[in-house]
Short mmCIF file of C-alpha atoms in Angstrom, two decimals:
data_model
loop_
_atom_site.label_atom_id
_atom_site.label_comp_id
_atom_site.label_asym_id
_atom_site.label_seq_id
_atom_site.Cartn_x
_atom_site.Cartn_y
_atom_site.Cartn_z
CA UNK A 26 -4.14 -57.85 -10.39
CA UNK A 27 -3.03 -56.40 -7.14
CA UNK A 28 -3.40 -52.84 -5.46
CA UNK A 29 -3.79 -51.15 -2.35
CA UNK A 30 -6.49 -49.09 -0.60
CA UNK A 31 -6.09 -46.34 1.95
CA UNK A 32 -8.46 -44.45 4.28
CA UNK A 33 -8.18 -40.89 3.24
CA UNK A 34 -11.46 -39.45 4.78
CA UNK A 35 -9.59 -37.02 7.45
CA UNK A 36 -7.18 -36.06 4.59
CA UNK A 37 -10.04 -35.03 2.24
CA UNK A 38 -11.84 -33.16 5.18
CA UNK A 39 -8.63 -31.24 5.64
CA UNK A 40 -8.19 -30.71 2.20
CA UNK A 41 -11.78 -29.38 1.90
CA UNK A 42 -11.43 -27.11 4.89
CA UNK A 43 -8.12 -25.84 3.59
CA UNK A 44 -9.79 -25.09 0.20
CA UNK A 45 -12.54 -23.30 1.99
CA UNK A 46 -10.08 -21.25 4.17
CA UNK A 47 -7.97 -20.28 1.08
CA UNK A 48 -11.29 -19.11 -0.73
CA UNK A 49 -12.38 -17.18 2.47
CA UNK A 50 -8.67 -15.60 2.72
CA UNK A 51 -8.62 -14.74 -0.87
CA UNK A 52 -11.91 -12.90 -0.49
CA UNK A 53 -10.72 -11.15 2.43
CA UNK A 54 -7.35 -10.30 0.80
CA UNK A 55 -9.27 -8.87 -1.99
CA UNK A 56 -11.41 -6.71 0.21
CA UNK A 57 -8.49 -5.51 2.31
CA UNK A 58 -6.58 -4.65 -1.08
CA UNK A 59 -9.37 -2.58 -2.20
CA UNK A 60 -9.61 -0.85 1.15
CA UNK A 61 -6.03 -0.52 1.45
CA UNK A 62 -5.63 1.25 -2.03
CA UNK A 63 -8.33 3.37 -1.07
CA UNK A 64 -7.15 4.26 2.48
CA UNK A 65 -3.43 4.57 1.32
CA UNK A 66 -4.35 6.83 -1.58
CA UNK A 67 -6.34 9.39 0.34
CA UNK A 68 -4.50 9.30 3.61
CA UNK A 69 -1.09 9.71 2.17
CA UNK A 70 -2.35 12.84 0.03
CA UNK A 71 -4.02 14.32 3.00
CA UNK A 72 -0.91 13.57 5.43
CA UNK A 73 1.40 15.09 2.84
CA UNK A 74 -0.57 18.15 2.74
CA UNK A 75 -0.97 18.39 6.52
CA UNK A 76 2.78 17.71 7.18
CA UNK A 77 3.80 20.22 4.51
CA UNK A 78 1.55 22.75 6.18
CA UNK A 79 3.07 22.10 9.56
CA UNK A 80 6.70 22.20 8.34
CA UNK A 81 6.13 25.30 6.21
CA UNK A 82 4.33 27.29 8.71
CA UNK A 83 6.32 25.98 11.59
CA UNK A 84 2.95 25.35 13.37
CA UNK A 85 3.01 24.25 17.04
CA UNK A 86 -0.22 22.71 18.01
CA UNK A 87 0.65 23.24 21.73
CA UNK A 88 0.92 27.12 21.08
CA UNK A 89 -2.40 28.91 21.27
CA UNK A 90 -3.35 32.40 20.33
CA UNK A 91 -4.02 34.79 23.24
CA UNK A 92 -7.56 35.79 23.67
CA UNK A 93 -8.22 39.23 25.41
CA UNK A 94 -11.13 40.30 27.34
CA UNK A 95 -12.19 42.83 24.62
CA UNK A 96 -14.25 40.03 22.83
CA UNK A 97 -13.64 41.88 19.39
CA UNK A 98 -13.08 40.74 15.74
CA UNK A 99 -9.44 39.83 16.68
CA UNK A 100 -10.48 37.61 19.64
CA UNK A 101 -13.11 35.66 17.30
CA UNK A 102 -10.18 35.12 14.55
CA UNK A 103 -7.94 33.97 17.60
CA UNK A 104 -10.59 31.58 18.80
CA UNK A 105 -11.08 30.37 15.14
CA UNK A 106 -7.59 29.54 14.62
CA UNK A 107 -7.01 27.97 18.04
CA UNK A 108 -10.18 25.63 17.04
CA UNK A 109 -8.64 25.03 13.76
CA UNK A 110 -5.21 24.22 15.22
CA UNK A 111 -7.09 21.63 17.55
CA UNK A 112 -8.82 20.15 14.88
CA UNK A 113 -5.65 19.62 12.78
CA UNK A 114 -3.87 18.06 15.63
CA UNK A 115 -6.86 15.62 16.32
CA UNK A 116 -7.23 14.86 12.43
CA UNK A 117 -3.35 14.30 12.06
CA UNK A 118 -3.44 12.14 14.97
CA UNK A 119 -6.24 10.00 13.75
CA UNK A 120 -4.40 9.74 10.14
CA UNK A 121 -1.39 8.36 11.88
CA UNK A 122 -3.26 5.86 14.03
CA UNK A 123 -5.11 4.89 10.88
CA UNK A 124 -2.00 4.26 8.71
CA UNK A 125 -0.52 2.20 11.74
CA UNK A 126 -3.60 -0.04 11.60
CA UNK A 127 -3.23 -0.26 8.04
CA UNK A 128 0.45 -1.34 8.50
CA UNK A 129 -0.68 -3.89 11.04
CA UNK A 130 -3.33 -5.23 8.57
CA UNK A 131 -0.92 -5.54 5.60
CA UNK A 132 1.75 -7.34 8.05
CA UNK A 133 -1.10 -9.79 8.99
CA UNK A 134 -2.19 -10.44 5.45
CA UNK A 135 1.49 -10.23 3.83
CA UNK A 136 -0.02 -7.81 1.35
CA UNK A 137 2.26 -4.72 0.54
CA UNK A 138 1.45 -1.83 -1.49
CA UNK A 139 3.64 0.14 -3.93
CA UNK A 140 3.31 3.27 -6.29
CA UNK A 141 5.82 3.82 -9.14
CA UNK A 142 6.13 7.46 -10.55
CA UNK A 143 7.15 6.71 -14.24
CA UNK A 144 8.17 10.24 -14.86
CA UNK A 145 10.99 10.17 -12.03
CA UNK A 146 11.36 6.33 -11.88
CA UNK A 147 10.79 6.69 -8.14
CA UNK A 148 8.96 3.76 -6.39
CA UNK A 149 7.18 3.89 -3.16
CA UNK A 150 7.19 0.73 -0.95
CA UNK A 151 4.89 0.24 2.09
CA UNK A 152 6.63 -1.38 5.20
CA UNK A 153 5.14 -4.71 4.06
CA UNK A 154 6.71 -4.54 0.67
CA UNK A 155 10.31 -4.52 2.29
CA UNK A 156 9.03 -7.54 4.40
CA UNK A 157 7.62 -9.27 1.38
CA UNK A 158 10.96 -8.81 -0.61
CA UNK A 159 12.97 -10.16 2.35
CA UNK A 160 14.58 -6.82 3.49
CA UNK A 161 13.10 -6.83 6.85
CA UNK A 162 13.65 -3.34 8.71
CA UNK A 163 16.20 -2.34 6.01
CA UNK A 164 14.93 0.88 4.24
CA UNK A 165 16.42 2.41 1.10
CA UNK A 166 15.09 4.50 -2.05
CA UNK A 167 13.62 2.14 -4.60
CA UNK A 168 13.26 2.40 -8.30
CA UNK A 169 11.92 0.10 -10.89
CA UNK A 170 15.17 -1.97 -11.65
CA UNK A 171 15.82 -2.10 -7.73
CA UNK A 172 12.32 -3.68 -7.46
CA UNK A 173 13.29 -6.48 -9.83
CA UNK A 174 16.61 -7.23 -8.32
CA UNK A 175 15.34 -10.36 -6.39
CA UNK A 176 13.32 -11.71 -8.99
CA UNK A 177 14.09 -14.65 -11.11
CA UNK A 178 15.64 -13.25 -14.33
CA UNK A 179 13.15 -14.63 -16.58
CA UNK A 180 10.27 -13.20 -14.25
CA UNK A 181 12.29 -9.82 -14.35
CA UNK A 182 12.21 -9.87 -18.02
CA UNK A 183 8.46 -10.75 -18.32
CA UNK A 184 7.79 -7.97 -15.72
CA UNK A 185 9.49 -5.34 -17.85
CA UNK A 186 7.65 -6.65 -20.83
CA UNK A 187 4.30 -6.67 -18.99
CA UNK A 188 4.77 -3.34 -17.61
CA UNK A 189 5.44 -1.92 -20.99
CA UNK A 190 2.36 -3.80 -22.38
CA UNK A 191 0.03 -2.48 -19.62
CA UNK A 192 1.41 1.32 -20.04
CA UNK A 193 0.55 0.77 -23.78
CA UNK A 194 -2.87 -0.61 -23.16
CA UNK A 195 -3.45 2.20 -20.49
CA UNK A 196 -2.40 4.84 -22.91
CA UNK A 197 -4.73 3.24 -25.44
CA UNK A 198 -7.79 3.17 -23.06
CA UNK A 199 -7.26 6.83 -22.27
CA UNK A 200 -7.08 7.84 -26.03
CA UNK A 201 -10.11 5.81 -26.73
CA UNK A 202 -12.45 6.10 -23.89
CA UNK A 203 -10.85 8.95 -21.92
CA UNK A 204 -10.15 6.51 -18.99
CA UNK A 205 -7.69 7.61 -16.41
CA UNK A 206 -7.39 4.26 -14.80
CA UNK A 207 -6.28 0.80 -15.92
CA UNK A 208 -6.06 -2.37 -13.93
CA UNK A 209 -3.72 -5.18 -14.95
CA UNK A 210 -4.48 -8.87 -14.44
CA UNK A 211 -2.73 -10.42 -11.49
CA UNK A 212 0.68 -11.83 -12.14
CA UNK A 213 2.73 -14.30 -10.25
CA UNK A 214 6.63 -14.27 -9.96
CA UNK A 215 9.31 -16.00 -7.80
CA UNK A 216 11.61 -14.07 -5.57
CA UNK A 217 14.98 -15.25 -4.59
CA UNK A 218 16.02 -14.59 -0.88
CA UNK A 219 19.43 -13.94 0.28
CA UNK A 220 19.64 -17.59 1.86
CA UNK A 221 18.64 -18.73 -1.59
CA UNK A 222 14.92 -19.68 -0.41
CA UNK A 223 12.36 -19.00 -2.99
CA UNK A 224 8.99 -16.94 -2.39
CA UNK A 225 6.08 -17.05 -4.69
CA UNK A 226 4.41 -13.58 -5.00
CA UNK A 227 1.32 -12.41 -6.80
CA UNK A 228 1.09 -8.75 -7.81
CA UNK A 229 -1.40 -6.40 -9.46
CA UNK A 230 -1.17 -2.85 -10.60
#
């Protein structure tokens, strides 16, 4: 009988540290994903309302209503509107800064988020989703089929089947338990990049 022996102490130490790092990273990713979904859902709604308000009313925050020396009811209304305008400007700026920070966090953690309107078939991708799928700074309108383009054919088929199954289960949960939300288990799929390299992605919806 013959054999070999190798000192793998350092390798095992590195392996243990890597495993610990992966566990910590996974926990941080889950926490970030939860915060990302919450922030994105609420901030995008508020931003869209405020932007619509600005566009529809042609509101210019730099312009203020004139306040006279009469100090009557009209002056009080003007003061209130000016204050409201300043607060809207402040909160809009804060929301934009939060969204920029969210984009930075997504870029660092390589987590993109998406929303799919099943009625219109329109898909919203965050900037990091375009990066994950290898599009870089390229931007375009996304729909469900477009989102499947870079998947391996077998993964695209599984995704179609999985989406249909999840929709059926979500509708069933709504009918039986009156639940408006349904979360799927994580799914892993492979993307083929333009240079033919492969990227493994984990998704959840």
